[in-house]
mmCIF file of C-alpha atoms and ligand atoms in Angstrom:
data_model
loop_
_atom_site.group_PDB
_atom_site.id
_atom_site.type_symbol
_atom_site.label_atom_id
_atom_site.label_comp_id
_atom_site.label_asym_id
_atom_site.label_seq_id
_atom_site.Cartn_x
_atom_site.Cartn_y
_atom_site.Cartn_z
ATOM 1 C CA MET A 1 -10.525 7.712 -8.721
ATOM 2 C CA ILE A 2 -8.844 9.100 -5.615
ATOM 3 C CA LYS A 3 -9.229 12.855 -5.118
ATOM 4 C CA ILE A 4 -7.028 14.612 -2.595
ATOM 5 C CA GLU A 5 -7.948 18.283 -2.264
ATOM 6 C CA ASN A 6 -6.163 20.926 -0.199
ATOM 7 C CA ILE A 7 -5.044 18.442 2.447
ATOM 8 C CA THR A 8 -3.158 19.998 5.336
ATOM 9 C CA LYS A 9 -2.043 18.024 8.386
ATOM 10 C CA LYS A 10 -0.109 19.326 11.351
ATOM 11 C CA PHE A 11 1.354 17.309 14.201
ATOM 12 C CA GLY A 12 1.764 19.863 16.977
ATOM 13 C CA SER A 13 3.144 22.967 15.319
ATOM 14 C CA GLN A 14 4.864 21.015 12.520
ATOM 15 C CA ILE A 15 3.154 21.059 9.107
ATOM 16 C CA ILE A 16 3.459 17.510 7.783
ATOM 17 C CA LEU A 17 1.232 17.859 4.711
ATOM 18 C CA ASN A 18 1.038 21.337 3.265
ATOM 19 C CA ASN A 19 -2.054 21.876 1.113
ATOM 20 C CA ILE A 20 -1.661 18.722 -0.970
ATOM 21 C CA ASN A 21 -3.701 18.348 -4.170
ATOM 22 C CA LEU A 22 -3.523 15.091 -6.094
ATOM 23 C CA ASN A 23 -5.918 13.192 -8.334
ATOM 24 C CA ILE A 24 -5.130 9.545 -8.950
ATOM 25 C CA GLN A 25 -6.991 8.183 -11.978
ATOM 26 C CA ASP A 26 -8.222 4.611 -12.269
ATOM 27 C CA SER A 27 -5.559 2.135 -13.430
ATOM 28 C CA GLN A 28 -2.804 4.723 -12.927
ATOM 29 C CA LYS A 29 0.522 3.332 -11.679
ATOM 30 C CA LEU A 30 1.891 5.979 -9.349
ATOM 31 C CA LEU A 31 5.175 6.210 -7.499
ATOM 32 C CA ILE A 32 5.376 8.597 -4.560
ATOM 33 C CA MET A 33 8.980 9.258 -3.650
ATOM 34 C CA GLY A 34 10.846 11.707 -1.424
ATOM 35 C CA GLN A 35 13.262 11.864 1.449
ATOM 36 C CA ASN A 36 12.662 10.384 4.899
ATOM 37 C CA GLY A 37 10.058 12.402 6.770
ATOM 38 C CA ALA A 38 8.651 14.013 3.593
ATOM 39 C CA GLY A 39 5.111 12.954 4.558
ATOM 40 C CA LYS A 40 4.603 9.990 2.199
ATOM 41 C CA SER A 41 3.295 7.485 4.752
ATOM 42 C CA THR A 42 1.193 10.199 6.377
ATOM 43 C CA LEU A 43 -0.417 10.855 2.993
ATOM 44 C CA MET A 44 -1.172 7.146 2.640
ATOM 45 C CA LYS A 45 -2.763 7.118 6.101
ATOM 46 C CA VAL A 46 -4.873 10.103 5.072
ATOM 47 C CA ILE A 47 -6.119 8.174 2.015
ATOM 48 C CA LEU A 48 -6.962 5.250 4.307
ATOM 49 C CA GLY A 49 -8.955 7.499 6.619
ATOM 50 C CA GLU A 50 -6.622 6.731 9.538
ATOM 51 C CA ILE A 51 -5.692 10.377 10.051
ATOM 52 C CA ILE A 52 -8.026 13.312 10.425
ATOM 53 C CA CYS A 53 -6.634 16.363 8.649
ATOM 54 C CA ASP A 54 -6.706 19.992 9.714
ATOM 55 C CA ASN A 55 -7.996 21.051 6.322
ATOM 56 C CA GLY A 56 -9.070 19.616 2.985
ATOM 57 C CA SER A 57 -10.987 16.639 1.730
ATOM 58 C CA ILE A 58 -10.387 13.215 0.324
ATOM 59 C CA SER A 59 -12.608 10.922 -1.667
ATOM 60 C CA ILE A 60 -12.234 7.431 -3.051
ATOM 61 C CA ASP A 61 -14.700 6.925 -5.894
ATOM 62 C CA GLY A 62 -16.756 9.689 -4.328
ATOM 63 C CA ILE A 63 -16.707 8.245 -0.786
ATOM 64 C CA ASP A 64 -15.041 10.061 2.122
ATOM 65 C CA PRO A 65 -12.830 7.545 4.005
ATOM 66 C CA ILE A 66 -13.228 9.463 7.263
ATOM 67 C CA LYS A 67 -17.028 9.460 7.150
ATOM 68 C CA ASP A 68 -17.542 5.997 5.634
ATOM 69 C CA ARG A 69 -14.312 4.073 5.957
ATOM 70 C CA LYS A 70 -15.861 0.654 5.340
ATOM 71 C CA ASN A 71 -17.300 1.520 1.947
ATOM 72 C CA ALA A 72 -14.420 3.773 0.913
ATOM 73 C CA LEU A 73 -11.947 0.928 1.502
ATOM 74 C CA LYS A 74 -14.088 -1.845 0.030
ATOM 75 C CA TYR A 75 -12.071 -1.896 -3.206
ATOM 76 C CA LEU A 76 -8.747 -0.725 -1.793
ATOM 77 C CA SER A 77 -5.975 -2.850 -0.248
ATOM 78 C CA PHE A 78 -2.716 -1.706 1.234
ATOM 79 C CA VAL A 79 0.592 -2.970 2.500
ATOM 80 C CA PRO A 80 1.824 -0.758 5.367
ATOM 81 C CA GLN A 81 5.448 0.283 5.833
ATOM 82 C CA THR A 82 5.485 -1.140 9.369
ATOM 83 C CA PRO A 83 3.737 -4.501 9.784
ATOM 84 C CA PRO A 84 1.320 -4.492 12.729
ATOM 85 C CA PRO A 85 2.434 -6.619 15.737
ATOM 86 C CA LEU A 86 -0.377 -9.148 15.357
ATOM 87 C CA ARG A 87 -0.523 -12.102 17.738
ATOM 88 C CA LEU A 88 -2.790 -14.008 15.338
ATOM 89 C CA SER A 89 -1.234 -17.014 13.634
ATOM 90 C CA VAL A 90 -0.505 -16.770 9.909
ATOM 91 C CA SER A 91 -3.366 -19.200 9.327
ATOM 92 C CA ASP A 92 -5.845 -17.191 11.442
ATOM 93 C CA LEU A 93 -4.791 -13.996 9.689
ATOM 94 C CA CYS A 94 -5.318 -15.566 6.248
ATOM 95 C CA HIS A 95 -8.703 -16.980 7.280
ATOM 96 C CA TYR A 96 -9.727 -13.610 8.704
ATOM 97 C CA CYS A 97 -8.872 -12.018 5.359
ATOM 98 C CA VAL A 98 -10.874 -14.697 3.508
ATOM 99 C CA SER A 99 -13.921 -14.199 5.742
ATOM 100 C CA SER A 100 -13.865 -10.399 5.606
ATOM 101 C CA THR A 101 -12.985 -9.865 1.927
ATOM 102 C CA LYS A 102 -13.352 -11.585 -1.445
ATOM 103 C CA ALA A 103 -9.920 -13.196 -1.071
ATOM 104 C CA ASN A 104 -9.602 -16.909 -1.572
ATOM 105 C CA LEU A 105 -7.228 -19.022 0.569
ATOM 106 C CA ASN A 106 -5.764 -20.870 -2.436
ATOM 107 C CA ASP A 107 -4.827 -17.558 -4.039
ATOM 108 C CA ILE A 108 -3.143 -16.354 -0.836
ATOM 109 C CA ILE A 109 -1.186 -19.621 -0.566
ATOM 110 C CA SER A 110 -0.246 -19.472 -4.228
ATOM 111 C CA TYR A 111 1.026 -15.860 -3.958
ATOM 112 C CA LEU A 112 3.025 -16.874 -0.862
ATOM 113 C CA LYS A 113 4.535 -19.752 -2.812
ATOM 114 C CA GLU A 114 5.457 -17.444 -5.676
ATOM 115 C CA LEU A 115 7.211 -15.215 -3.137
ATOM 116 C CA ASP A 116 8.996 -18.276 -1.768
ATOM 117 C CA LEU A 117 7.161 -18.686 1.528
ATOM 118 C CA GLU A 118 5.785 -22.153 2.285
ATOM 119 C CA TYR A 119 2.383 -21.721 3.945
ATOM 120 C CA LYS A 120 2.457 -25.309 5.248
ATOM 121 C CA LYS A 121 5.703 -24.610 7.099
ATOM 122 C CA GLU A 122 4.712 -21.260 8.617
ATOM 123 C CA TYR A 123 0.942 -21.254 9.083
ATOM 124 C CA LYS A 124 0.960 -21.991 12.809
ATOM 125 C CA LYS A 125 3.420 -19.210 13.717
ATOM 126 C CA PRO A 126 2.104 -16.011 15.288
ATOM 127 C CA PHE A 127 2.442 -13.275 12.670
ATOM 128 C CA TYR A 128 4.616 -11.112 14.945
ATOM 129 C CA LYS A 129 7.206 -13.902 15.224
ATOM 130 C CA LEU A 130 7.853 -14.007 11.471
ATOM 131 C CA SER A 131 11.005 -12.395 10.083
ATOM 132 C CA GLY A 132 10.657 -8.890 8.596
ATOM 133 C CA GLY A 133 10.694 -10.186 5.023
ATOM 134 C CA MET A 134 8.233 -12.988 5.806
ATOM 135 C CA LYS A 135 5.788 -10.488 7.342
ATOM 136 C CA GLN A 136 6.040 -8.399 4.200
ATOM 137 C CA LYS A 137 5.404 -11.458 2.022
ATOM 138 C CA VAL A 138 2.264 -12.349 4.006
ATOM 139 C CA LEU A 139 0.922 -8.777 3.811
ATOM 140 C CA ILE A 140 1.667 -8.619 0.069
ATOM 141 C CA ALA A 141 -0.033 -11.983 -0.572
ATOM 142 C CA LEU A 142 -3.119 -10.873 1.374
ATOM 143 C CA ALA A 143 -3.322 -7.570 -0.513
ATOM 144 C CA LEU A 144 -2.868 -9.231 -3.920
ATOM 145 C CA ALA A 145 -5.387 -12.007 -3.219
ATOM 146 C CA ARG A 146 -8.095 -9.451 -2.485
ATOM 147 C CA GLU A 147 -7.794 -8.322 -6.115
ATOM 148 C CA SER A 148 -8.934 -4.846 -5.109
ATOM 149 C CA LYS A 149 -9.282 -2.237 -7.797
ATOM 150 C CA THR A 150 -6.638 -0.126 -6.015
ATOM 151 C CA ILE A 151 -3.606 -1.373 -4.101
ATOM 152 C CA MET A 152 -1.256 0.881 -2.135
ATOM 153 C CA PHE A 153 2.201 -0.336 -1.155
ATOM 154 C CA ASP A 154 4.329 1.564 1.369
ATOM 155 C CA GLU A 155 7.933 0.368 0.899
ATOM 156 C CA PRO A 156 6.704 -3.160 0.147
ATOM 157 C CA THR A 157 10.061 -4.596 -0.826
ATOM 158 C CA ALA A 158 12.223 -2.980 1.863
ATOM 159 C CA ASN A 159 12.777 -6.317 3.620
ATOM 160 C CA LEU A 160 12.483 -8.688 0.674
ATOM 161 C CA ASP A 161 15.426 -10.617 -0.707
ATOM 162 C CA PRO A 162 16.331 -9.891 -4.367
ATOM 163 C CA LYS A 163 14.548 -13.008 -5.691
ATOM 164 C CA ALA A 164 11.297 -12.172 -3.906
ATOM 165 C CA ARG A 165 11.544 -8.558 -5.081
ATOM 166 C CA GLU A 166 11.851 -9.690 -8.655
ATOM 167 C CA LYS A 167 8.970 -12.139 -8.242
ATOM 168 C CA PHE A 168 6.764 -9.423 -6.721
ATOM 169 C CA MET A 169 7.383 -7.181 -9.740
ATOM 170 C CA ASP A 170 6.696 -10.092 -12.135
ATOM 171 C CA ILE A 171 3.328 -10.728 -10.448
ATOM 172 C CA LEU A 172 2.342 -7.049 -10.703
ATOM 173 C CA ASN A 173 3.422 -6.864 -14.351
ATOM 174 C CA SER A 174 1.570 -9.989 -15.365
ATOM 175 C CA LYS A 175 -1.653 -9.829 -13.321
ATOM 176 C CA PHE A 176 -2.268 -6.278 -12.168
ATOM 177 C CA GLN A 177 -2.032 -4.183 -15.313
ATOM 178 C CA SER A 178 -5.586 -2.888 -15.085
ATOM 179 C CA HIS A 179 -5.413 -2.061 -11.352
ATOM 180 C CA THR A 180 -4.612 1.283 -9.779
ATOM 181 C CA LEU A 181 -1.256 0.779 -8.082
ATOM 182 C CA ILE A 182 0.288 3.314 -5.710
ATOM 183 C CA PHE A 183 3.841 2.715 -4.547
ATOM 184 C CA ILE A 184 5.785 4.590 -1.939
ATOM 185 C CA SER A 185 9.366 3.632 -2.536
ATOM 186 C CA HIS A 186 12.946 4.803 -2.403
ATOM 187 C CA ARG A 187 13.850 2.131 -4.951
ATOM 188 C CA VAL A 188 12.865 4.079 -8.043
ATOM 189 C CA SER A 189 14.683 1.765 -10.454
ATOM 190 C CA GLU A 190 12.713 -1.205 -9.135
ATOM 191 C CA VAL A 191 9.271 0.191 -10.027
ATOM 192 C CA LYS A 192 10.309 2.284 -13.032
ATOM 193 C CA GLY A 193 9.116 -0.375 -15.458
ATOM 194 C CA ILE A 194 5.646 -0.396 -13.906
ATOM 195 C CA VAL A 195 4.818 3.206 -12.996
ATOM 196 C CA ASN A 196 3.503 5.803 -15.428
ATOM 197 C CA ARG A 197 3.512 8.694 -13.001
ATOM 198 C CA ILE A 198 6.074 9.883 -10.452
ATOM 199 C CA VAL A 199 5.272 12.351 -7.697
ATOM 200 C CA GLU A 200 8.045 13.660 -5.481
ATOM 201 C CA MET A 201 7.391 15.033 -2.017
ATOM 202 C CA ASP A 202 9.587 17.153 0.204
ATOM 203 C CA LEU A 203 8.748 18.538 3.643
ATOM 204 C CA GLY A 204 5.011 18.022 3.167
ATOM 205 C CA ASN A 205 4.855 19.476 -0.342
ATOM 206 C CA ILE A 206 4.589 17.950 -3.783
ATOM 207 C CA ILE A 207 7.653 19.340 -5.519
ATOM 208 C CA LYS A 208 7.507 17.339 -8.772
ATOM 209 C CA ASP A 209 4.763 15.554 -10.677
ATOM 210 C CA ASN A 210 5.421 14.309 -14.196
ATOM 211 C CA LYS A 211 1.672 14.198 -14.951
ATOM 212 C CA ALA A 212 0.660 17.408 -13.197
ATOM 213 C CA ASN A 213 -0.932 18.887 -16.323
ATOM 214 C CA ASN A 214 -2.357 15.668 -17.629
ATOM 215 C CA GLU A 215 -4.942 14.606 -15.007
HETATM 216 N N1 ATP B 301 1.660 10.272 14.770
HETATM 217 C C1 ATP B 301 2.591 11.215 14.596
HETATM 218 N N2 ATP B 301 2.828 12.144 15.550
HETATM 219 C C2 ATP B 301 3.748 13.120 15.368
HETATM 220 N N3 ATP B 301 4.502 13.242 14.255
HETATM 221 C C3 ATP B 301 4.303 12.345 13.279
HETATM 222 C C4 ATP B 301 3.347 11.286 13.390
HETATM 223 N N4 ATP B 301 3.370 10.558 12.240
HETATM 224 C C5 ATP B 301 4.303 11.130 11.473
HETATM 225 N N5 ATP B 301 4.858 12.204 12.081
HETATM 226 C C6 ATP B 301 5.905 13.076 11.514
HETATM 227 O O1 ATP B 301 5.518 13.406 10.202
HETATM 228 C C7 ATP B 301 6.668 13.521 9.367
HETATM 229 C C8 ATP B 301 6.432 12.679 8.125
HETATM 230 O O2 ATP B 301 6.399 11.296 8.485
HETATM 231 P P1 ATP B 301 6.085 10.176 7.423
HETATM 232 O O3 ATP B 301 6.092 8.881 8.144
HETATM 233 O O4 ATP B 301 4.887 10.536 6.661
HETATM 234 O O5 ATP B 301 7.362 10.290 6.455
HETATM 235 P P2 ATP B 301 7.783 9.431 5.195
HETATM 236 O O6 ATP B 301 7.868 10.351 4.038
HETATM 237 O O7 ATP B 301 6.896 8.256 5.070
HETATM 238 O O8 ATP B 301 9.270 8.991 5.583
HETATM 239 P P3 ATP B 301 10.056 7.582 5.396
HETATM 240 O O9 ATP B 301 10.687 7.645 4.018
HETATM 241 O O10 ATP B 301 11.085 7.634 6.471
HETATM 242 O O11 ATP B 301 9.115 6.455 5.561
HETATM 243 C C9 ATP B 301 7.855 13.113 10.222
HETATM 244 O O12 ATP B 301 8.473 14.290 10.681
HETATM 245 C C10 ATP B 301 7.234 12.361 11.372
HETATM 246 O O13 ATP B 301 7.978 12.470 12.552
HETATM 247 MG MG1 MG B 302 7.151 6.250 5.310
#
């Protein structure tokens, strides 16, 4: 379970997250939506322990990701909105993931194939030289292959072609029903069939939550 309690984050004088409270239960399928700049990606970075807040606390299965990031993130994978500009080759990146997590190379390659990316054709390329959609496919395949209990996706399909988008949803529907899935997306219709909770943010506040009284 992810517990977000009274989280406030300011950048300069601007309040980006304004006293956010949110509990995400195990195996929940949550969509976080809201306009550009609402604070969605910042909230994801807070969960990942990448951002130190001005107030409040966060725990992932009882572990604080700021104090013990390694253990807090042991069973959590994520696909960031902006792929990092890694100079590693696709192959080195996949092998790094295999050596540092429970992921298996065959699973990564098989997810890539399902998303229509031929590992054999692309494995030597530096990650940063891939197209936007190809980067997203690699990051999705790595996150799925880890089979973490919780997976967070920040606009995962923004650069995917329609076929890959559909395939991505098929994979989640068929193999990840028992996982906790957190989506940040503007494409509500795309994830509507998967999510069972929708939270809407605006200017650093949660303004709607269809499960607010049911946590
Ligand atoms: N490192 C930073 N320094 C200063 N301001 C920041 C920083 N990161 C985010 N912000 C500001 O925080 C606000 C929320 O940004 P955030 O990326 O969380 O929005 P978002 O809801 O994910 O938007 P989008 O839908 O465009 O991805 C924006 O005003 C942004 O400029
Ligand atoms: Mg964002």
